[in-house]
Tab-separated table of C-alpha atoms and ligand atoms in Angstrom:
chain	number	residue	atom	x	y	z
Y	2	MET	CA	0.105	0.017	0.012
Y	3	GLN	CA	2.778	2.232	0.803
Y	4	ASN	CA	4.355	1.589	-2.362
Y	5	TYR	CA	1.392	2.413	-4.453
Y	6	LEU	CA	0.544	5.640	-2.244
Y	7	SER	CA	4.225	6.859	-2.802
Y	8	PHE	CA	3.830	6.268	-6.662
Y	9	LEU	CA	0.533	7.715	-7.054
Y	10	LEU	CA	1.930	10.724	-5.163
Y	11	MET	CA	4.591	10.691	-7.620
Y	12	VAL	CA	2.460	10.617	-10.443
Y	13	LEU	CA	-0.005	13.329	-9.262
Y	14	SER	CA	2.828	15.970	-8.569
Y	15	VAL	CA	4.684	15.434	-11.838
Y	16	THR	CA	1.705	15.662	-14.522
Y	17	SER	CA	0.290	18.388	-12.647
Y	18	TRP	CA	2.528	20.646	-13.994
Y	19	ALA	CA	4.827	18.899	-16.115
Y	20	GLN	CA	3.038	17.499	-18.963
Y	21	ASN	CA	4.153	19.863	-21.746
Y	22	THR	CA	7.759	20.697	-20.247
Y	23	PRO	CA	10.633	19.030	-21.614
Y	24	ARG	CA	11.948	16.385	-19.305
Y	25	GLU	CA	15.288	18.490	-19.131
Y	26	SER	CA	13.603	21.164	-17.265
Y	27	LEU	CA	11.748	18.820	-14.697
Y	28	ASP	CA	12.838	19.439	-10.986
Y	29	PRO	CA	14.399	16.379	-10.336
Y	30	LYS	CA	13.019	16.668	-6.409
Y	31	VAL	CA	9.435	16.195	-7.654
Y	32	THR	CA	10.069	12.408	-7.846
Y	33	GLU	CA	11.737	12.393	-4.541
Y	34	VAL	CA	9.320	10.870	-1.804
Y	35	TRP	CA	9.883	12.059	1.731
Y	36	ASP	CA	6.713	12.286	3.169
Y	37	LEU	CA	5.995	8.664	3.735
Y	38	LYS	CA	8.883	6.895	5.597
Y	39	PRO	CA	9.597	3.360	6.024
Y	40	LYS	CA	9.226	2.636	9.992
Y	41	LYS	CA	12.830	1.983	11.315
Y	42	ILE	CA	13.192	-1.271	12.787
Y	43	THR	CA	16.213	-3.293	14.168
Y	44	PRO	CA	16.444	-6.523	12.096
Y	45	ALA	CA	17.284	-9.732	13.369
Y	46	ILE	CA	21.114	-9.935	13.519
Y	47	LYS	CA	21.550	-13.480	13.860
Y	48	LEU	CA	19.518	-16.789	13.026
Y	49	GLY	CA	17.192	-17.168	16.266
Y	50	ASP	CA	16.814	-13.601	16.630
Y	51	ALA	CA	12.933	-12.059	15.529
Y	52	PRO	CA	13.157	-8.244	14.253
Y	53	SER	CA	11.934	-5.871	17.100
Y	54	ASP	CA	8.619	-5.120	15.509
Y	55	ALA	CA	7.746	-9.164	15.078
Y	56	ILE	CA	5.014	-10.688	17.082
Y	57	ILE	CA	6.456	-13.672	19.031
Y	58	LEU	CA	4.312	-16.868	18.868
Y	59	PHE	CA	6.835	-18.792	20.699
Y	60	ASP	CA	9.876	-17.836	22.249
Y	61	GLY	CA	11.050	-21.273	23.536
Y	62	LYS	CA	9.138	-20.804	26.534
Y	63	ASP	CA	5.318	-21.437	26.695
Y	64	LEU	CA	2.405	-22.131	24.365
Y	65	SER	CA	0.663	-18.858	25.776
Y	66	LYS	CA	-0.234	-17.780	22.368
Y	67	TRP	CA	-1.732	-21.108	21.047
Y	68	THR	CA	-5.007	-23.013	21.817
Y	69	ASP	CA	-5.917	-26.654	20.487
Y	70	ASN	CA	-8.216	-27.290	17.569
Y	71	ALA	CA	-11.478	-26.606	19.860
Y	72	GLY	CA	-9.799	-23.257	21.400
Y	73	GLY	CA	-8.858	-25.486	24.601
Y	74	GLU	CA	-5.514	-25.603	26.593
Y	75	PRO	CA	-3.004	-26.947	23.870
Y	76	LYS	CA	-1.380	-29.938	24.297
Y	77	TRP	CA	1.826	-30.125	22.704
Y	78	GLU	CA	5.001	-30.885	24.796
Y	79	VAL	CA	7.399	-27.691	25.376
Y	80	LYS	CA	10.701	-28.944	25.914
Y	81	ASP	CA	14.611	-27.604	25.333
Y	82	GLY	CA	13.041	-24.248	23.300
Y	83	ALA	CA	10.848	-26.195	21.528
Y	84	ILE	CA	7.333	-27.554	20.945
Y	85	THR	CA	6.825	-31.049	19.704
Y	86	VAL	CA	3.831	-32.588	18.181
Y	87	THR	CA	2.051	-34.958	20.664
Y	88	LYS	CA	-0.175	-37.782	20.173
Y	89	GLY	CA	-3.731	-37.447	20.551
Y	90	GLY	CA	-2.878	-33.501	21.092
Y	91	GLY	CA	-4.797	-32.276	18.238
Y	92	ASP	CA	-3.528	-29.135	16.004
Y	93	LEU	CA	-2.002	-25.787	17.367
Y	94	LYS	CA	-3.846	-22.823	16.572
Y	95	THR	CA	-2.847	-19.243	17.462
Y	96	LYS	CA	-5.168	-17.079	19.442
Y	97	GLN	CA	-4.847	-14.248	17.342
Y	98	THR	CA	-5.798	-14.417	13.577
Y	99	PHE	CA	-4.082	-13.180	10.809
Y	100	SER	CA	-4.290	-11.601	7.308
Y	101	ASP	CA	-1.336	-10.596	5.095
Y	102	MET	CA	1.766	-11.776	6.819
Y	103	GLN	CA	5.319	-12.292	7.234
Y	104	LEU	CA	6.033	-15.506	8.990
Y	105	HIS	CA	9.463	-16.999	10.210
Y	106	ILE	CA	9.121	-20.643	11.346
Y	107	GLU	CA	11.957	-23.436	12.128
Y	108	TRP	CA	10.883	-26.954	12.264
Y	109	ARG	CA	12.538	-30.110	12.655
Y	110	THR	CA	11.634	-33.817	11.384
Y	111	PRO	CA	12.940	-36.757	13.618
Y	112	ALA	CA	16.074	-37.991	13.974
Y	113	GLU	CA	15.080	-41.359	14.250
Y	114	VAL	CA	13.253	-41.799	10.868
Y	115	VAL	CA	10.275	-43.909	11.199
Y	116	GLY	CA	7.975	-44.869	8.229
Y	117	ASP	CA	8.005	-43.417	4.861
Y	118	GLY	CA	6.682	-40.777	2.000
Y	119	GLN	CA	3.803	-38.824	3.785
Y	120	GLY	CA	4.446	-40.908	7.130
Y	121	ARG	CA	7.960	-39.673	7.664
Y	122	GLY	CA	7.641	-36.545	9.449
Y	123	ASN	CA	4.674	-35.121	8.481
Y	124	SER	CA	3.243	-31.742	9.864
Y	125	GLY	CA	2.126	-28.533	8.290
Y	126	ILE	CA	1.763	-24.757	8.363
Y	127	PHE	CA	-2.054	-24.028	7.526
Y	128	LEU	CA	-1.710	-20.383	6.609
Y	129	GLN	CA	-5.279	-18.696	7.732
Y	130	ASP	CA	-5.852	-22.089	9.159
Y	131	ARG	CA	-6.768	-23.654	5.645
Y	132	TYR	CA	-3.580	-23.177	3.251
Y	133	GLU	CA	-1.182	-25.750	3.921
Y	134	LEU	CA	2.733	-25.403	3.226
Y	135	GLN	CA	4.058	-28.854	3.809
Y	136	VAL	CA	6.139	-29.863	6.445
Y	137	LEU	CA	8.071	-33.213	6.081
Y	138	ASP	CA	10.981	-35.252	5.836
Y	139	SER	CA	11.715	-34.876	2.341
Y	140	TYR	CA	15.662	-35.203	2.452
Y	141	GLU	CA	15.649	-38.807	1.108
Y	142	SER	CA	12.456	-40.054	1.239
Y	143	PRO	CA	10.208	-40.032	-1.969
Y	144	THR	CA	6.448	-38.801	-2.163
Y	145	TYR	CA	4.256	-37.081	-4.749
Y	146	SER	CA	6.237	-34.065	-5.597
Y	147	ASN	CA	3.136	-31.936	-4.943
Y	148	GLY	CA	3.193	-33.468	-0.853
Y	149	GLN	CA	6.841	-32.955	-0.564
Y	150	ALA	CA	8.420	-30.060	2.033
Y	151	GLY	CA	8.148	-26.856	0.540
Y	152	SER	CA	4.756	-27.869	-1.332
Y	153	ILE	CA	1.586	-26.291	-1.099
Y	154	TYR	CA	-0.195	-29.396	-0.577
Y	155	LYS	CA	-1.576	-30.925	-3.428
Y	156	GLN	CA	-1.096	-27.674	-5.256
Y	157	SER	CA	2.174	-26.260	-6.056
Y	158	ILE	CA	5.620	-28.350	-6.206
Y	159	PRO	CA	8.474	-26.506	-4.567
Y	160	LEU	CA	11.241	-25.011	-7.112
Y	161	VAL	CA	13.891	-27.078	-5.657
Y	162	ASN	CA	14.304	-29.619	-2.789
Y	163	ALA	CA	16.111	-27.589	-0.215
Y	164	CYS	CA	15.623	-30.084	2.718
Y	165	LEU	CA	18.216	-30.697	5.571
Y	166	LYS	CA	18.246	-34.174	6.895
Y	167	PRO	CA	16.176	-35.506	9.472
Y	168	GLY	CA	16.778	-34.204	13.133
Y	169	GLU	CA	18.192	-31.055	11.581
Y	170	TRP	CA	16.815	-27.676	12.264
Y	171	GLN	CA	15.323	-25.977	9.497
Y	172	ALA	CA	13.539	-22.783	8.363
Y	173	TYR	CA	11.100	-21.330	6.469
Y	174	ASP	CA	10.584	-17.561	5.743
Y	175	ILE	CA	7.399	-16.950	4.184
Y	176	VAL	CA	5.453	-13.890	2.679
Y	177	TYR	CA	1.675	-14.585	2.679
Y	178	ASN	CA	-0.954	-12.495	0.794
Y	179	ALA	CA	-4.363	-13.406	2.251
Y	180	PRO	CA	-7.371	-13.933	-0.615
Y	181	HIS	CA	-9.773	-11.187	-1.165
Y	182	PHE	CA	-13.799	-11.862	-1.566
Y	183	SER	CA	-16.602	-9.859	-2.769
Y	184	GLU	CA	-19.737	-9.323	-0.499
Y	185	ASN	CA	-21.509	-12.321	-2.369
Y	186	GLY	CA	-18.435	-14.435	-1.801
Y	187	ARG	CA	-16.569	-14.445	-5.080
Y	188	VAL	CA	-13.016	-14.517	-5.160
Y	189	LEU	CA	-11.579	-11.160	-6.050
Y	190	VAL	CA	-7.933	-11.679	-5.877
Y	191	PRO	CA	-6.685	-15.227	-4.962
Y	192	ALA	CA	-3.925	-15.824	-1.951
Y	193	PHE	CA	-0.398	-15.514	-3.121
Y	194	VAL	CA	2.880	-17.149	-1.025
Y	195	THR	CA	6.509	-16.692	-1.569
Y	196	VAL	CA	8.470	-19.401	0.571
Y	197	ILE	CA	12.038	-19.529	1.045
Y	198	HIS	CA	13.209	-22.795	2.588
Y	199	ASN	CA	16.679	-22.724	4.441
Y	200	GLY	CA	17.852	-19.720	2.475
Y	201	VAL	CA	16.378	-21.161	-0.943
Y	202	LEU	CA	13.343	-19.782	-3.183
Y	203	VAL	CA	11.153	-22.749	-3.401
Y	204	GLN	CA	7.587	-20.771	-4.324
Y	205	ASN	CA	8.102	-17.494	-6.051
Y	206	HIS	CA	4.675	-15.294	-5.551
Y	207	THR	CA	2.838	-18.485	-5.911
Y	208	GLN	CA	-1.102	-18.498	-6.348
Y	209	ILE	CA	-2.846	-20.871	-4.160
Y	210	TYR	CA	-6.130	-22.234	-5.471
Y	211	GLY	CA	-7.959	-22.471	-2.185
Y	212	PRO	CA	-8.197	-24.658	0.797
Y	213	THR	CA	-5.795	-27.706	1.246
Y	214	GLU	CA	-7.862	-30.644	0.240
Y	215	TYR	CA	-6.418	-34.290	0.432
Y	216	LYS	CA	-8.811	-35.491	-2.132
Y	217	GLY	CA	-10.431	-33.615	-5.388
Y	218	LEU	CA	-9.710	-29.817	-6.017
Y	219	PRO	CA	-9.511	-26.868	-3.904
Y	220	VAL	CA	-12.639	-24.519	-4.124
Y	221	TYR	CA	-12.474	-21.109	-1.896
Y	222	GLN	CA	-14.643	-20.275	0.912
Y	223	PRO	CA	-15.069	-16.479	1.789
Y	224	HIS	CA	-13.426	-15.780	5.204
Y	225	SER	CA	-11.764	-13.085	7.023
Y	226	LYS	CA	-8.814	-13.192	9.270
Y	227	ALA	CA	-7.764	-16.284	10.824
Y	228	SER	CA	-5.466	-18.307	12.922
Y	229	LEU	CA	-2.050	-20.013	11.874
Y	230	ARG	CA	-2.256	-23.892	12.559
Y	231	LEU	CA	0.227	-26.200	13.098
Y	232	GLN	CA	-0.696	-29.634	11.892
Y	233	ASN	CA	-0.461	-33.033	14.015
Y	234	HIS	CA	-0.171	-35.776	11.709
Y	235	GLY	CA	0.805	-38.112	14.692
Y	236	ASN	CA	4.868	-37.720	13.846
Y	237	PRO	CA	6.861	-36.038	16.658
Y	238	VAL	CA	7.671	-33.148	14.615
Y	239	SER	CA	9.337	-30.049	16.578
Y	240	TYR	CA	8.893	-26.268	15.869
Y	241	ARG	CA	10.847	-23.265	17.635
Y	242	ASN	CA	11.524	-19.606	17.066
Y	243	ILE	CA	7.976	-18.670	15.483
Y	244	TRP	CA	7.431	-14.958	14.725
Y	245	VAL	CA	5.035	-12.993	12.520
Y	246	ARG	CA	5.153	-9.455	11.207
Y	247	GLU	CA	1.396	-8.501	9.782
Y	248	LEU	CA	2.014	-6.730	6.571
Z	13	MG	MG1	1.151	-32.061	6.252
């Protein structure tokens, strides 16, 4: 929005007096934007830090920002600065709801390899409670490409496989733009997502076609702000250092 505003300001300034003026005579100051300033923040200096304006969703200590699926007490294990999927513990949902966001999240599939394909280190990050960025042990574990780590599940294959070995911490940095709907529920703008996996671009402004479906094709249903949800797929996947910047 700020980019759009600054561009609009610039265009208005220039066109108001310069339509018939030769470019050489134009004042370069007219295309300088001074009155809209990016907010100054302190960036994260090292891995594990969060920038100063981030909403910290998990700081290694407790699950106070989360509930279980039904809005009750979350049941995942908190240990050694990480949270881990617990059998029978359901999914985790943030109490806060979100729309457009930058999300940083670190995850680890179990060092002890159990199962294969979709049964090995499966979890997932559901943006707005419905669009899954897959978490899976895809280091050397074949599965369908649009279901491997870094995929938008059953929709979009990652550009590369940037997975580390099971048992190692990995990072997703995500830029998510929520869909927009008309008053009668029509999709005006679909959702888009960009994902950097361990520093490598794996989804580049990828269109999301609707809520994640295991069977059949996705169909958008209108919605407003919604929780971030972490999937319990029965495998003891861990997460840490989770923060969001609302956009
Ligand atoms: Mg999953």
